[in-house]
Short mmCIF file of C-alpha atoms in Angstrom, two decimals:
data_model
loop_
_atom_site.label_atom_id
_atom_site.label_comp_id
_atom_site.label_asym_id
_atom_site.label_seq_id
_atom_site.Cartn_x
_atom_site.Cartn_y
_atom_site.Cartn_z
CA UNK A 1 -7.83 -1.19 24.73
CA UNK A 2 -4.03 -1.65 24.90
CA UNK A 3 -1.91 1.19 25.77
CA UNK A 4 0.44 0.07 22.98
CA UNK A 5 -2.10 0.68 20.49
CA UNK A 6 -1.71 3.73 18.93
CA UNK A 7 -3.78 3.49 16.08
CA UNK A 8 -7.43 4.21 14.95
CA UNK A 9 -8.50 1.63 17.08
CA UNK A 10 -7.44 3.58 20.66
CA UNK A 11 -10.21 5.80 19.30
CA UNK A 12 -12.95 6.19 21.54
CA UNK A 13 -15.92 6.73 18.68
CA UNK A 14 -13.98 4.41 16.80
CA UNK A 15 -16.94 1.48 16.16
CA UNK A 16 -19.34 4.24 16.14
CA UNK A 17 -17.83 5.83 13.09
CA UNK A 18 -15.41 3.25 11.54
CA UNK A 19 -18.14 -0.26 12.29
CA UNK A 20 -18.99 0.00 8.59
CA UNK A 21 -15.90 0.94 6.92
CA UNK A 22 -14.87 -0.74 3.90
CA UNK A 23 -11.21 -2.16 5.68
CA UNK A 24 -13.52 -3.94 7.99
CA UNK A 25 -15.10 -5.57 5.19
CA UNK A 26 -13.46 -9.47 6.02
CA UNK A 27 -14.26 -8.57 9.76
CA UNK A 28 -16.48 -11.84 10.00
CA UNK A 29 -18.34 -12.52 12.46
CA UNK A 30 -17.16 -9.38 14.30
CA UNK A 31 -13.46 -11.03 14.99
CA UNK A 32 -11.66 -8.14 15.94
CA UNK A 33 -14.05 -6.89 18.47
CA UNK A 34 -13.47 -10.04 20.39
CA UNK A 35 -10.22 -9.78 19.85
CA UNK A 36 -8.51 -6.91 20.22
CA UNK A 37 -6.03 -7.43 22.05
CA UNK A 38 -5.08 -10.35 21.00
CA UNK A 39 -4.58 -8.70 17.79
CA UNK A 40 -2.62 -5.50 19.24
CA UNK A 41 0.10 -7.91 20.68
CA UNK A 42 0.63 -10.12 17.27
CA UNK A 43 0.62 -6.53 15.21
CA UNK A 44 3.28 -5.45 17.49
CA UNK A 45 5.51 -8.56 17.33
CA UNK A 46 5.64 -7.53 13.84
CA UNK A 47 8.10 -4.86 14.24
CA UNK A 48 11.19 -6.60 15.42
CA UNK A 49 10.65 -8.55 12.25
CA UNK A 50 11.16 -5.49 10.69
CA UNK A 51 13.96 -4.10 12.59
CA UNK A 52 11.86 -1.13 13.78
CA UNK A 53 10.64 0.49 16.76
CA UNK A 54 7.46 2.64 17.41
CA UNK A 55 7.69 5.91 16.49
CA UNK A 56 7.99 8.41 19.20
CA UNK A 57 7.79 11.17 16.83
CA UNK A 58 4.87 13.83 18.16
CA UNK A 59 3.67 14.20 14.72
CA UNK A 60 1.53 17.12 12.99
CA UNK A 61 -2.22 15.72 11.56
CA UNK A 62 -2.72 18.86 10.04
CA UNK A 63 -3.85 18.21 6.05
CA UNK A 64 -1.68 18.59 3.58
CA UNK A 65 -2.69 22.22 1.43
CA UNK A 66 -3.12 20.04 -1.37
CA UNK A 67 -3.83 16.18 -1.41
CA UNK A 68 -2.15 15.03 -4.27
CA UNK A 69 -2.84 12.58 -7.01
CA UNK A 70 -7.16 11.59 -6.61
CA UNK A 71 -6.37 8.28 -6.02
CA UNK A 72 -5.17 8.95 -2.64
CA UNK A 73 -8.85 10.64 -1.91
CA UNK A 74 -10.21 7.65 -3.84
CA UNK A 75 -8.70 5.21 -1.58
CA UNK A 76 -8.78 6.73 1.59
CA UNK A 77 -12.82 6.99 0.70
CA UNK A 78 -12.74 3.57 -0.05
CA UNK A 79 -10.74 2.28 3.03
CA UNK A 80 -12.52 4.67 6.01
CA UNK A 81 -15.80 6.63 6.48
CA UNK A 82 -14.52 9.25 9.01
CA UNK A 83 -13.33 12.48 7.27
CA UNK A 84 -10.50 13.19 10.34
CA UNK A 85 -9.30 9.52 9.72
CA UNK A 86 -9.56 9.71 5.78
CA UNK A 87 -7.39 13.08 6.51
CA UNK A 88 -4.59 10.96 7.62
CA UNK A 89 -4.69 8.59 5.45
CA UNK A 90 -4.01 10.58 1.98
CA UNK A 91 -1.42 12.22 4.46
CA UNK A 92 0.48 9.02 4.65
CA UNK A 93 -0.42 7.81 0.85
CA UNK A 94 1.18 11.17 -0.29
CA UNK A 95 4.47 11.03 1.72
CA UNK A 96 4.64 7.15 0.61
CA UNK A 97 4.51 8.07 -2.97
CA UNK A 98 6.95 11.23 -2.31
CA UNK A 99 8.89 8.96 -0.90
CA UNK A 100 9.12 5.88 -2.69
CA UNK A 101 8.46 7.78 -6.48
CA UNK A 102 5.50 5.37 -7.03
CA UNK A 103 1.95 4.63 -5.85
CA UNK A 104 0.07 1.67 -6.22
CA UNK A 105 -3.42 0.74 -4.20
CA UNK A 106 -2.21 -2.17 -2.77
CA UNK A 107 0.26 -0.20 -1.06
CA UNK A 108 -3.06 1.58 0.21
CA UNK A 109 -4.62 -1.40 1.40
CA UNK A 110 -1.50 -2.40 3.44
CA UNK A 111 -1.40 1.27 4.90
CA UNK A 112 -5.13 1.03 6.10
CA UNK A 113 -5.00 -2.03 8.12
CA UNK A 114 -1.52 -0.73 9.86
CA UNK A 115 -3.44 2.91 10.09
CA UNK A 116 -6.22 0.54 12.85
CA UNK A 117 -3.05 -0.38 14.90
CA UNK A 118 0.03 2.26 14.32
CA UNK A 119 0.27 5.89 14.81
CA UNK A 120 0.95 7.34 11.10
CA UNK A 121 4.63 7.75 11.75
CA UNK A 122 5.08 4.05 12.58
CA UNK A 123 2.91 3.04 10.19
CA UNK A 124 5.21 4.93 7.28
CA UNK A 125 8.34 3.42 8.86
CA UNK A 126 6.95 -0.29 8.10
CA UNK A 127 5.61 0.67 4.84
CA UNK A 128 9.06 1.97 4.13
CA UNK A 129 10.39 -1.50 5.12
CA UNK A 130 7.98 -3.22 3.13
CA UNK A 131 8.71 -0.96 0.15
CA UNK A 132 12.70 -1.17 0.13
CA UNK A 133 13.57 -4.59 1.56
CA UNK A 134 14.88 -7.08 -0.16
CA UNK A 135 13.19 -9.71 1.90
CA UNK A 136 9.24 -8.38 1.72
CA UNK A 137 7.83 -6.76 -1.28
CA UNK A 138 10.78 -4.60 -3.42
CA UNK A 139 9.00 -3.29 -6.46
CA UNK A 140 5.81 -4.76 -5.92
CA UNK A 141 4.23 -1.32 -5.23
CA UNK A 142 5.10 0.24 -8.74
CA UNK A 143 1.88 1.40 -10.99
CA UNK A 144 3.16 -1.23 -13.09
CA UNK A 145 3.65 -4.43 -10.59
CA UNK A 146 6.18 -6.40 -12.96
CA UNK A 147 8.76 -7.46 -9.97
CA UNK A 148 5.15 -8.91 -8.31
CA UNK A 149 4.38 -10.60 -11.82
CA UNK A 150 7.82 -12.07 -12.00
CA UNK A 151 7.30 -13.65 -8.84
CA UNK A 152 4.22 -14.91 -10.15
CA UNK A 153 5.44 -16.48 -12.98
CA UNK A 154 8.47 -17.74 -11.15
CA UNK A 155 5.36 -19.49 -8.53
CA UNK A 156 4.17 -20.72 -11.31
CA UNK A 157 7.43 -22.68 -12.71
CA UNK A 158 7.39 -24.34 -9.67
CA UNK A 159 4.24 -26.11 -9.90
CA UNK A 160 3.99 -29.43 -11.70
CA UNK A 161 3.54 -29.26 -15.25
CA UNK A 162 0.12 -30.27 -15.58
CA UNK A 163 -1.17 -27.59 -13.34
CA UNK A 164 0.71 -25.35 -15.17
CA UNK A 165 -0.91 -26.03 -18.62
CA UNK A 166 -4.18 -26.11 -16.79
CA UNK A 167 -3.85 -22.91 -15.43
CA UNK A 168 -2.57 -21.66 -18.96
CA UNK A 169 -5.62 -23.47 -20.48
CA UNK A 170 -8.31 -21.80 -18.37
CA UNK A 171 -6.46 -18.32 -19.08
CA UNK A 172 -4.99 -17.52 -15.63
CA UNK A 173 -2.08 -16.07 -15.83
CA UNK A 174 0.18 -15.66 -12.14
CA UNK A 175 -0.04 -11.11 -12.56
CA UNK A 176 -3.64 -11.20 -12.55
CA UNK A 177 -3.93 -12.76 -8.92
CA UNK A 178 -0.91 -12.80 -7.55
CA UNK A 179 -1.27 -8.93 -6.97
CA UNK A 180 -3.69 -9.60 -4.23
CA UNK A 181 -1.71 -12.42 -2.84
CA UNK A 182 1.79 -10.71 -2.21
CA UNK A 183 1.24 -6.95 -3.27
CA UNK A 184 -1.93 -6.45 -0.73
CA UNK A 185 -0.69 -9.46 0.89
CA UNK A 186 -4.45 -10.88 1.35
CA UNK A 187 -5.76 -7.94 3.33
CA UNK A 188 -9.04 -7.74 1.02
CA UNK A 189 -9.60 -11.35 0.55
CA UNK A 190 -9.19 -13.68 3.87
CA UNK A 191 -11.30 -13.00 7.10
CA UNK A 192 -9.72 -11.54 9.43
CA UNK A 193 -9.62 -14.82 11.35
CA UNK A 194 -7.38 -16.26 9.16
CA UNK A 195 -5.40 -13.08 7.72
CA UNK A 196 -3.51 -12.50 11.19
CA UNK A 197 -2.07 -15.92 10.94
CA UNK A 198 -1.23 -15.46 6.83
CA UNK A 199 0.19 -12.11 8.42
CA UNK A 200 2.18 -13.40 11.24
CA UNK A 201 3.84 -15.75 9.16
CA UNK A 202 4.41 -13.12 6.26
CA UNK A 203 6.30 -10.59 8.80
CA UNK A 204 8.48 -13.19 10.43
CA UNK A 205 9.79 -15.18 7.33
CA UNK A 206 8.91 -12.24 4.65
CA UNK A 207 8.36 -13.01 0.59
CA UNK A 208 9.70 -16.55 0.67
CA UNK A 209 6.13 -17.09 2.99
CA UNK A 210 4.32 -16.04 0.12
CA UNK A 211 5.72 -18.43 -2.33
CA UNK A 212 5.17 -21.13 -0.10
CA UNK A 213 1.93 -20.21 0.33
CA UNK A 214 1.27 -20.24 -3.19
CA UNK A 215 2.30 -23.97 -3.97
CA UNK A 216 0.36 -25.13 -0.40
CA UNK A 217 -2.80 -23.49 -2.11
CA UNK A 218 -2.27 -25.01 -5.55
CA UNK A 219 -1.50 -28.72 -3.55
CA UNK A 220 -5.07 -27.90 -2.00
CA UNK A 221 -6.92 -27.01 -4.10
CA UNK A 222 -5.05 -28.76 -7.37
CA UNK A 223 -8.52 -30.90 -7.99
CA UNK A 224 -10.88 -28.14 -7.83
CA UNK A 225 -8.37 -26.31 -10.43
CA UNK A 226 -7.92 -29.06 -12.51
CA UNK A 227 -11.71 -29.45 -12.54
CA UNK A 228 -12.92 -26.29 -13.12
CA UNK A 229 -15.25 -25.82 -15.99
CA UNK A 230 -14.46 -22.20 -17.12
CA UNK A 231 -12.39 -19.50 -16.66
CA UNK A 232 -14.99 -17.30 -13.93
CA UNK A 233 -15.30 -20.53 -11.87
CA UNK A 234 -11.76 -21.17 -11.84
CA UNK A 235 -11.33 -17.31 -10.97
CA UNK A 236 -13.74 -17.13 -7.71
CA UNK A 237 -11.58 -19.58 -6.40
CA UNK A 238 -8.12 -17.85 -7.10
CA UNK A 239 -10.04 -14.93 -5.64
CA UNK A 240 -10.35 -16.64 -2.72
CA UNK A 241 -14.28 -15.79 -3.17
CA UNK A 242 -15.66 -19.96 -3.48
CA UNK A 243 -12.45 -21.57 -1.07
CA UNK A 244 -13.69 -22.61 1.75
CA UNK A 245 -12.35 -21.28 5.11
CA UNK A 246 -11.07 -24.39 6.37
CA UNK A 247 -9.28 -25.52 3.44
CA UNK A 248 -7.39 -21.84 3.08
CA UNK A 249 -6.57 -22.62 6.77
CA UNK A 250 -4.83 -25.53 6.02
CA UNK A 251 -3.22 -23.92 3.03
CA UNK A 252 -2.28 -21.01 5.25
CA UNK A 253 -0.49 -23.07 8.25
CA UNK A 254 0.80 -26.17 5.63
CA UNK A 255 2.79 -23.29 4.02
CA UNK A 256 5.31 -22.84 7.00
CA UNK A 257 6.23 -26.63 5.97
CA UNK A 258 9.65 -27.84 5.13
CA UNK A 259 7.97 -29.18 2.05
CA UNK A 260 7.44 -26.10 1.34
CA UNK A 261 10.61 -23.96 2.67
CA UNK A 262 12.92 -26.41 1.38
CA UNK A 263 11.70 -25.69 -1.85
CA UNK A 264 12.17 -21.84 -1.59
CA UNK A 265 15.33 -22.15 0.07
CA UNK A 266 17.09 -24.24 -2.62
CA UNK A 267 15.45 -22.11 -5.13
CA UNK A 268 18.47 -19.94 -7.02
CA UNK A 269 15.39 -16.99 -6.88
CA UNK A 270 17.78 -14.32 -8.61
CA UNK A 271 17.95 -17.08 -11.95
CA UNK A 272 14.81 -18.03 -11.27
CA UNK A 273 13.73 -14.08 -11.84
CA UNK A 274 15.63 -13.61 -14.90
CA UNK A 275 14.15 -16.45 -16.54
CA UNK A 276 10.52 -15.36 -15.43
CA UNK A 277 10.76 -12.24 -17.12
CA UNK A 278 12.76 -13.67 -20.08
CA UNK A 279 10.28 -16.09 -20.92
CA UNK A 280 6.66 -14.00 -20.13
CA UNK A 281 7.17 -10.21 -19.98
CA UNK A 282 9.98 -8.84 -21.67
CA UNK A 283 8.42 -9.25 -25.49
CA UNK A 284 4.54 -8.05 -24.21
CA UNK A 285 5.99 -4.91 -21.93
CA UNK A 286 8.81 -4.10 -25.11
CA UNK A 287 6.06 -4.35 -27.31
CA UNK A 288 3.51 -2.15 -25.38
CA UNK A 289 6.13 0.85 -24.69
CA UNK A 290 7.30 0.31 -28.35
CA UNK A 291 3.66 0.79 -29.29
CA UNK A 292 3.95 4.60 -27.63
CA UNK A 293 6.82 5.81 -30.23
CA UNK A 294 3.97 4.65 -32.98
CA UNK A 295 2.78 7.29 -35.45
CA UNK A 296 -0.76 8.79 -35.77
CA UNK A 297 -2.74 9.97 -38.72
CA UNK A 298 -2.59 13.31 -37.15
CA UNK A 299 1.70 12.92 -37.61
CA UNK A 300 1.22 11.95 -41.26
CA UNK A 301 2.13 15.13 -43.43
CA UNK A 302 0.33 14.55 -46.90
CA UNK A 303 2.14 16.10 -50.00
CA UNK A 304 -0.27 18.92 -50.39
CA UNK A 305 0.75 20.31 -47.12
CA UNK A 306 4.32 20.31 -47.89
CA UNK A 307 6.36 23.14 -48.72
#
């Protein structure tokens, strides 16, 4: 193991009591055992990206006297199967959400595959990074992910028109995908394989990656969308559950293109954003909070209980 690994992985049980754990699950083919180091190096260049360092704090792993909200017990359960590691990570979920005034479990997703690399300290500084930075993923970690479904919807725009009314037709709209694309930036749904590369690219050249990765998927797989008989078979694809590895490859490495970049980089993003929400969200999410002020029978005073 690396000596600049200071994450679960430096752990000398750790494939004894972490083999099985549910991060691992896109693990194929046991990748990251072959590859460890490999993988410590490319997690590392990450940082600079960032503008950060390691943490050299000497930090406390004592748990927290209460652990907050459930879902950080929830998702910790859900992301490792050692208690002492599970510990840590509703540690770090709670400061995040102290931090940041929000919690969402992408944000949790994100956290567990830094937790296999980073010490917690380092780990919080990137998700910090992540969190406020205008160039990764600035309100995408809210309980209610509309900056992530504006970016959807302006993806969307950008695709040719027929592919949008196809998409529209078979019912699937950007915020109910596009979540696991940018917000958990494909941790749960590419093997791990491929992820490092989506991931590499993702740290160096931040959100615009992800936009170009969404129109390089839609230019590969544009016939299997148009084609798609139904909704659910259109959905295991967006899913990334029926695209096959070598075509999500290609997707993944055409999306550093200048057919791609050019496109972001002329793209007036700020307009395009106003327009997004203009256009798809601000009537539903006025409507829904409006819908909160409404009366209930219990409200309604009948005359016979009047003074």
């Amino acid at each position: 193991m690396s000596a600049s690994c200071t994450g679960f992985l430096s752990q000398q049980d750790f494939w004894t009591e972490e083999g099985d754990a549910p991060i691992l699950k896109f693990n194929h083919n046991d990748w990251l055992q072959g590859h460890v180091e490999e993988a410590v190096a490319r997690v590392q260049a990450w940082l600079p990206s960032l503008g950060i360092e390691p943490s050299r704090v000497d930090y406390c792993t004592k748990p927290l006297a209460s652990e907050g909200a459930r879902i950080f017990r929830a998702d910790a359960n859900r992301t490792f199967r050692s208690e002492p590691n599970r510990v840590i990570c509703i540690k770090l979920l709670a400061f995040a959400q102290q931090k940041f005034g929000d919690y969402q479990q992408s944000m949790g997703y994100v956290a567990g595959l830094l937790l296999l690399f980073f010490d917690p300290p380092t780990v919080f500084k990137v998700l910090t990074v992540l969190n406020d930075s205008p160039k990764y993923l600035p309100g995408y970690w809210r309980g209610e992910a509309t900056a992530c479904a504006v970016d959807g919807y302006v993806c969307v725009h950008l695709l040719r028109q027929h592919l949008q009314d196809r998409l529209k037709a078979l019912g699937l709209l950007p915020e109910t995908f596009v979540q696991k694309w940018f917000a958990g930036i494909c941790i749960h749904h590419l093997p791990y394989s491929l992820l490092f590369d989506y991931l590499d690219n993702f740290f160096k050249y931040g959100n615009s990656y992800l936009f170009q990765f969404f129109l390089a998927f839609f230019d590969e797989f544009e016939a299997d969308i148009m084609n798609a008989k139904n909704n659910p078979e259109a959905n295991m694809l967006i899913r990334l559950e029926s695209a096959p590895e070598p075509r999500l490859r290609r997707a993944v490495e055409a999306a550093t293109e200048e057919r791609y970049s050019s496109v972001i980089k002329s793209l007036n993003l700020h307009q395009a954003r106003i327009v997004a929400f203009h256009d798809n969200l601000a009537r539903r999410l006025a409507g829904a909070n409006e819908g909160m002020w409404q009366k209930q029978d219990d409200d309604i005073a009948f005359s016979d209980e009047e003074d």
